[in-house]
Amino acid sequence: MTVTTGTQRQPEPGPGPGPGQHTEAEGRTANRAAGLRALKVSYGVGERARHLLVDGVDLEAAPGETIGVVGPNGSGKTTLLRCVYGTLSPTSGQLLLDGRDMTGMSTKERARSVAAVPQDAGGGFGLTVQQAVAMGRSPHKRFWEGDTARDAAYVREALERTGATELAERRVDELSGGERQRVLVARALVQEPALLVLDEPTNHLDVRYQWELLALVDGLAATSVLALHDLNLAAYFCDRIYVLDAGRVVKGGPPAEVLTEEMLAEVYGVRAEVSVHPATGAPTVVYLPPTAAVRAKSVRAESARAESSQAGPSQAGPSQAGPSQAVHR
């Protein structure tokens, strides 16, 4: 798909929108941004909610920022995001949207400002892609209202921007995982959100669409909060990153400050080298095999060389054979 982004990491010379600027077309489906603050947000389960899946999280997203939430499996990323977009209610703490407590908002009021692309979205219930995307207009309509020409224009634009125009008449149930993910993003765009929450939006997408989808999100006027597993994508597209471990924020800040070799060893339990990529200017993580694996591989290589040297001339291949051992075809 062709994506026009409003925020370029390294603007090319010449006319066109620069950092933080958005064209008229780009602003039509996402033309506002809201600030988000999480203050000591916790979510617990079990008896008296004592088992905390999210534990006293403080997080802030300024209007227009792209914020990454990262961490190992089971660290609380999805639970935190569900609290933000309203599927779950925090056990304690506050979530503020432009300073207003989100728990005081009705479902419809919240949906007018916050759109979500969840990790575990359900089936399409026989709907076509066009119908499913049009459902994103529901928060802005009365129950009995039909779709207007303006609604249809929003849907067309969102499908185009997510590279899903050719899918419009297909049933959602028939789509691949990657195609469905693009449709879910399109549906979120037509909500005209001030805050866009995406839980692992690059799941099921090939490398090209991962980059194009995040470039699209990054170019929106809306504030975005994303849970990501790919730390290199997070480093490039996110203004700031929060690292969760066992439900708690263990580090937060710009990618260059957060993505360190020490953090990766402590939180993820992996060896890695982190450097600034000369082309992108963003931190780049290169993962290294565990020390034990490196040692084992070295031992196997030494053993193979020793066996080869002990084999002698009788085991030599055709390239090493003398005249009497020549191989005739």
Coordinates of C-alpha atoms in Angstrom, one line a residue:
M1 CA 0.0 0.0 0.0
T2 CA 1.1 3.6 -0.5
V3 CA 1.3 5.5 2.7
T4 CA 1.7 9.3 3.0
T5 CA 3.0 10.1 6.5
G6 CA 2.8 13.4 8.2
T7 CA 6.0 12.8 10.3
Q8 CA 9.2 12.0 8.5
R9 CA 12.3 10.9 10.5
Q10 CA 14.6 12.3 7.8
P11 CA 12.7 14.8 5.6
E12 CA 13.8 14.8 1.9
P13 CA 14.6 18.2 0.5
G14 CA 11.9 19.9 -1.4
P15 CA 8.2 20.8 -0.9
G16 CA 5.8 18.7 1.2
P17 CA 4.8 18.3 4.9
G18 CA 7.7 18.5 7.4
P19 CA 7.9 17.1 10.9
G20 CA 4.6 17.4 12.8
Q21 CA 2.7 18.8 9.7
H22 CA -0.2 17.0 8.1
T23 CA -1.8 17.4 4.8
E24 CA -5.6 18.0 4.4
A25 CA -6.1 14.4 3.2
E26 CA -4.2 13.0 6.1
G27 CA -6.2 15.0 8.7
R28 CA -9.6 13.9 7.5
T29 CA -9.8 10.6 9.3
A30 CA -7.7 11.6 12.3
N31 CA -7.5 15.3 12.8
R32 CA -7.2 15.7 16.6
A33 CA -5.0 14.5 19.4
A34 CA -5.6 14.0 23.1
G35 CA -3.2 13.7 26.0
L36 CA -3.3 10.5 28.1
R37 CA -2.1 10.1 31.7
A38 CA -2.0 6.9 33.7
L39 CA -1.6 7.6 37.4
K40 CA -0.7 4.6 39.6
V41 CA -3.0 2.3 37.5
S42 CA -3.3 -1.2 38.8
Y43 CA -5.5 -4.2 37.7
G44 CA -5.8 -7.2 39.9
V45 CA -7.6 -10.6 39.7
G46 CA -8.4 -13.3 42.2
E47 CA -9.5 -12.9 45.8
R48 CA -9.8 -9.2 46.5
A49 CA -7.9 -8.5 43.3
R50 CA -4.7 -9.3 45.1
H51 CA -2.9 -10.8 42.1
L52 CA -1.8 -7.7 40.1
L53 CA -1.4 -8.0 36.4
V54 CA -0.8 -4.3 36.2
D55 CA 0.9 -2.8 39.3
G56 CA 1.0 1.0 39.8
V57 CA 1.8 2.0 36.3
D58 CA 2.5 5.7 35.6
L59 CA 2.5 6.6 31.9
E60 CA 2.1 9.8 29.9
A61 CA 1.4 10.4 26.2
A62 CA 1.4 14.1 25.1
P63 CA -1.0 15.0 22.3
G64 CA 0.3 13.7 19.0
E65 CA 3.0 11.4 20.5
T66 CA 3.5 7.8 19.5
I67 CA 4.2 5.8 22.7
G68 CA 5.4 2.2 22.7
V69 CA 4.7 -0.3 25.5
V70 CA 7.1 -3.2 25.4
G71 CA 8.1 -6.1 27.6
P72 CA 8.3 -9.9 27.7
N73 CA 5.2 -12.1 27.4
G74 CA 3.0 -11.9 30.5
S75 CA 4.4 -8.5 31.5
G76 CA 0.9 -6.8 31.5
K77 CA 1.0 -4.9 28.2
T78 CA -2.4 -6.2 26.9
T79 CA -4.1 -5.7 30.3
L80 CA -2.8 -2.1 30.5
L81 CA -4.1 -1.3 27.0
R82 CA -7.5 -2.9 27.8
C83 CA -7.8 -0.6 30.8
V84 CA -7.0 2.4 28.5
Y85 CA -9.6 1.6 25.8
G86 CA -12.2 0.5 28.3
T87 CA -12.6 -3.3 28.1
L88 CA -11.3 -3.5 31.7
S89 CA -11.7 -1.1 34.5
P90 CA -8.6 -0.4 36.7
T91 CA -8.7 -1.8 40.2
S92 CA -7.1 1.4 41.4
G93 CA -5.5 4.5 40.0
Q94 CA -6.7 7.0 37.3
L95 CA -6.7 7.2 33.6
L96 CA -7.0 10.8 32.3
L97 CA -7.9 11.8 28.8
D98 CA -7.1 15.5 28.4
G99 CA -7.3 15.8 32.2
R100 CA -10.7 14.1 32.4
D101 CA -11.2 10.8 34.3
M102 CA -12.1 8.2 31.7
T103 CA -14.1 6.2 34.1
G104 CA -16.7 9.0 34.1
M105 CA -17.2 8.6 30.3
S106 CA -20.0 6.6 28.8
T107 CA -19.1 3.8 26.3
K108 CA -20.2 5.9 23.4
E109 CA -18.5 9.0 24.6
R110 CA -15.2 7.1 25.0
A111 CA -15.6 5.5 21.6
R112 CA -15.8 9.0 20.0
S113 CA -12.3 9.8 21.3
V114 CA -10.6 6.4 21.7
A115 CA -10.3 3.7 19.0
A116 CA -8.7 0.3 19.6
V117 CA -7.1 -2.4 17.5
P118 CA -7.1 -5.3 19.9
Q119 CA -4.9 -8.3 19.7
D120 CA -7.8 -10.8 19.8
A121 CA -10.5 -9.3 17.7
G122 CA -13.4 -11.6 16.9
G123 CA -14.8 -12.8 13.6
G124 CA -16.6 -10.7 11.0
F125 CA -20.0 -12.3 11.5
G126 CA -20.6 -12.5 7.8
L127 CA -19.9 -8.8 7.2
T128 CA -18.0 -7.6 4.2
V129 CA -14.9 -5.5 4.8
Q130 CA -16.7 -2.3 3.7
Q131 CA -19.5 -3.0 6.2
A132 CA -17.1 -3.9 9.0
V133 CA -15.1 -0.7 8.5
A134 CA -18.3 1.4 8.3
M135 CA -19.1 0.2 11.9
G136 CA -16.4 2.5 13.1
R137 CA -18.7 5.4 12.4
S138 CA -21.3 4.1 14.9
P139 CA -20.1 6.3 17.9
H140 CA -20.9 9.4 15.8
K141 CA -24.4 8.4 14.8
R142 CA -27.8 7.9 16.4
F143 CA -29.0 4.3 16.6
W144 CA -31.5 4.6 13.7
E145 CA -29.2 6.7 11.4
G146 CA -28.1 5.2 8.2
D147 CA -24.8 5.7 6.4
T148 CA -24.3 9.1 4.7
A149 CA -22.1 10.1 1.8
R150 CA -19.7 11.6 4.3
D151 CA -19.5 8.2 6.1
A152 CA -18.8 6.5 2.8
A153 CA -16.0 8.9 2.1
Y154 CA -14.4 8.1 5.4
V155 CA -14.6 4.4 4.7
R156 CA -13.1 4.8 1.2
E157 CA -10.2 6.9 2.5
A158 CA -9.5 4.5 5.4
L159 CA -9.5 1.5 3.1
E160 CA -7.2 3.3 0.7
R161 CA -4.8 4.3 3.4
T162 CA -4.5 0.8 4.8
G163 CA -4.1 -0.8 1.4
A164 CA -7.4 -2.6 1.8
T165 CA -9.4 -1.1 -1.1
E166 CA -9.3 -4.4 -3.1
L167 CA -10.8 -6.2 -0.1
A168 CA -13.9 -4.0 0.2
E169 CA -16.4 -6.6 -1.1
R170 CA -14.8 -9.7 0.5
R171 CA -16.2 -11.2 3.8
V172 CA -14.1 -10.5 6.8
D173 CA -14.3 -14.2 7.8
E174 CA -12.4 -15.1 4.6
L175 CA -9.4 -12.9 5.1
S176 CA -5.9 -13.9 6.2
G177 CA -4.6 -12.6 9.5
G178 CA -2.6 -9.8 7.9
E179 CA -5.5 -8.7 5.8
R180 CA -7.9 -8.7 8.8
Q181 CA -5.3 -6.6 10.7
R182 CA -5.4 -3.9 8.1
V183 CA -9.2 -3.9 8.1
L184 CA -9.2 -3.4 11.9
V185 CA -6.9 -0.4 11.6
A186 CA -9.2 1.0 8.8
R187 CA -12.2 0.6 11.1
A188 CA -10.3 2.4 13.9
L189 CA -9.4 5.3 11.6
V190 CA -13.0 6.0 10.6
Q191 CA -13.8 6.6 14.3
E192 CA -11.8 9.8 14.1
P193 CA -10.0 9.0 17.3
A194 CA -8.0 11.5 19.3
L195 CA -6.3 8.5 20.9
L196 CA -5.5 5.3 19.0
V197 CA -4.6 2.2 21.0
L198 CA -3.1 -0.8 19.2
D199 CA -2.2 -4.1 20.8
E200 CA 0.6 -5.7 18.7
P201 CA -0.7 -4.3 15.4
T202 CA 2.1 -5.9 13.4
N203 CA 1.0 -9.4 14.2
H204 CA 0.4 -11.5 11.1
L205 CA 1.9 -8.8 8.8
D206 CA 4.9 -9.3 6.5
V207 CA 7.8 -7.0 6.8
R208 CA 6.6 -4.5 4.2
Y209 CA 3.2 -4.1 5.8
Q210 CA 4.7 -3.8 9.3
W211 CA 6.6 -0.8 8.3
E212 CA 3.9 0.8 6.2
L213 CA 1.3 0.3 8.9
L214 CA 3.4 1.9 11.6
A215 CA 4.4 4.7 9.2
L216 CA 0.6 5.3 8.7
V217 CA 0.0 5.4 12.4
D218 CA 3.0 7.6 13.1
G219 CA 1.8 10.1 10.5
L220 CA -1.7 10.6 12.1
A221 CA -2.5 13.6 14.1
A222 CA -3.9 11.3 16.8
T223 CA -2.0 10.3 19.9
S224 CA -1.0 6.6 19.6
V225 CA -0.2 4.0 22.2
L226 CA 1.1 0.7 20.9
A227 CA 2.2 -2.6 22.4
L228 CA 5.0 -4.0 20.3
H229 CA 7.3 -7.0 20.5
D230 CA 9.7 -5.9 17.8
L231 CA 12.0 -3.5 19.6
N232 CA 13.6 -2.2 16.4
L233 CA 10.2 -1.1 15.1
A234 CA 9.5 0.5 18.5
A235 CA 12.9 2.3 18.4
Y236 CA 12.2 3.8 15.0
F237 CA 8.6 4.8 15.3
C238 CA 8.0 5.6 19.0
D239 CA 8.7 9.0 20.6
R240 CA 9.0 7.3 23.9
I241 CA 9.0 3.7 25.2
Y242 CA 7.8 2.2 28.5
V243 CA 9.1 -1.2 29.5
L244 CA 6.8 -3.4 31.6
D245 CA 8.0 -6.3 33.6
A246 CA 5.7 -8.3 36.0
G247 CA 3.1 -5.5 35.6
R248 CA 5.4 -2.7 36.6
V249 CA 7.2 0.0 34.6
V250 CA 10.9 -0.6 35.0
K251 CA 12.1 2.0 32.5
G252 CA 10.6 4.8 30.4
G253 CA 11.9 7.5 28.1
P254 CA 13.2 8.0 24.6
P255 CA 14.3 4.9 22.8
A256 CA 18.0 5.7 23.0
E257 CA 17.8 5.9 26.8
V258 CA 15.5 2.9 27.3
L259 CA 16.9 0.3 24.8
T260 CA 20.2 -0.6 26.4
E261 CA 22.1 -3.9 26.5
E262 CA 21.7 -3.9 30.3
M263 CA 17.9 -3.6 30.2
L264 CA 17.6 -6.3 27.6
A265 CA 19.7 -8.7 29.8
E266 CA 17.8 -7.8 32.9
V267 CA 14.2 -7.8 31.6
Y268 CA 14.3 -10.1 28.6
G269 CA 17.2 -12.3 29.7
V270 CA 19.0 -12.0 26.3
R271 CA 22.4 -11.0 25.1
A272 CA 22.3 -8.1 22.6
E273 CA 24.3 -5.4 21.1
V274 CA 22.6 -2.0 20.7
S275 CA 24.0 0.7 18.4
V276 CA 22.7 3.7 16.4
H277 CA 22.0 2.7 12.8
P278 CA 23.8 5.1 10.5
A279 CA 20.9 5.3 8.0
T280 CA 18.0 5.8 10.4
G281 CA 19.6 7.4 13.4
A282 CA 17.5 5.1 15.6
P283 CA 18.8 2.5 18.1
T284 CA 19.1 -0.9 16.5
V285 CA 19.1 -4.1 18.5
V286 CA 21.1 -7.2 17.3
Y287 CA 20.4 -10.3 19.4
L288 CA 23.2 -12.6 20.2
P289 CA 23.0 -16.3 21.0
P290 CA 23.2 -17.3 24.7
T291 CA 26.7 -17.8 25.9
A292 CA 26.1 -21.5 26.5
A293 CA 24.8 -21.9 22.9
V294 CA 27.9 -20.1 21.5
R295 CA 30.1 -22.4 23.6
A296 CA 28.3 -25.5 22.4
K297 CA 28.5 -24.4 18.8
S298 CA 32.2 -23.8 19.2
V299 CA 32.7 -27.3 20.7
R300 CA 30.8 -28.9 17.8
A301 CA 32.9 -27.0 15.2
E302 CA 36.2 -28.1 16.9
S303 CA 34.9 -31.7 17.1
A304 CA 34.1 -31.6 13.4
R305 CA 37.5 -30.2 12.4
A306 CA 39.2 -32.9 14.6
E307 CA 37.2 -35.7 12.9
S308 CA 38.1 -34.3 9.5
S309 CA 41.8 -34.1 10.2
Q310 CA 41.8 -37.7 11.6
A311 CA 40.0 -39.1 8.5
G312 CA 43.2 -38.9 6.4
P313 CA 43.6 -39.1 2.6
S314 CA 41.3 -42.1 2.3
Q315 CA 38.3 -39.9 3.1
A316 CA 39.4 -37.1 0.8
G317 CA 36.9 -35.9 -1.8
P318 CA 37.4 -35.8 -5.6
S319 CA 39.1 -32.4 -5.5
Q320 CA 41.9 -33.9 -3.3
A321 CA 42.3 -37.1 -5.2
G322 CA 45.5 -38.1 -7.0
P323 CA 45.7 -39.4 -10.6
S324 CA 44.8 -43.0 -9.5
Q325 CA 41.8 -41.7 -7.6
A326 CA 40.4 -39.5 -10.3
V327 CA 36.6 -39.6 -10.7
H328 CA 35.4 -40.1 -14.2
R329 CA 31.9 -39.0 -15.3

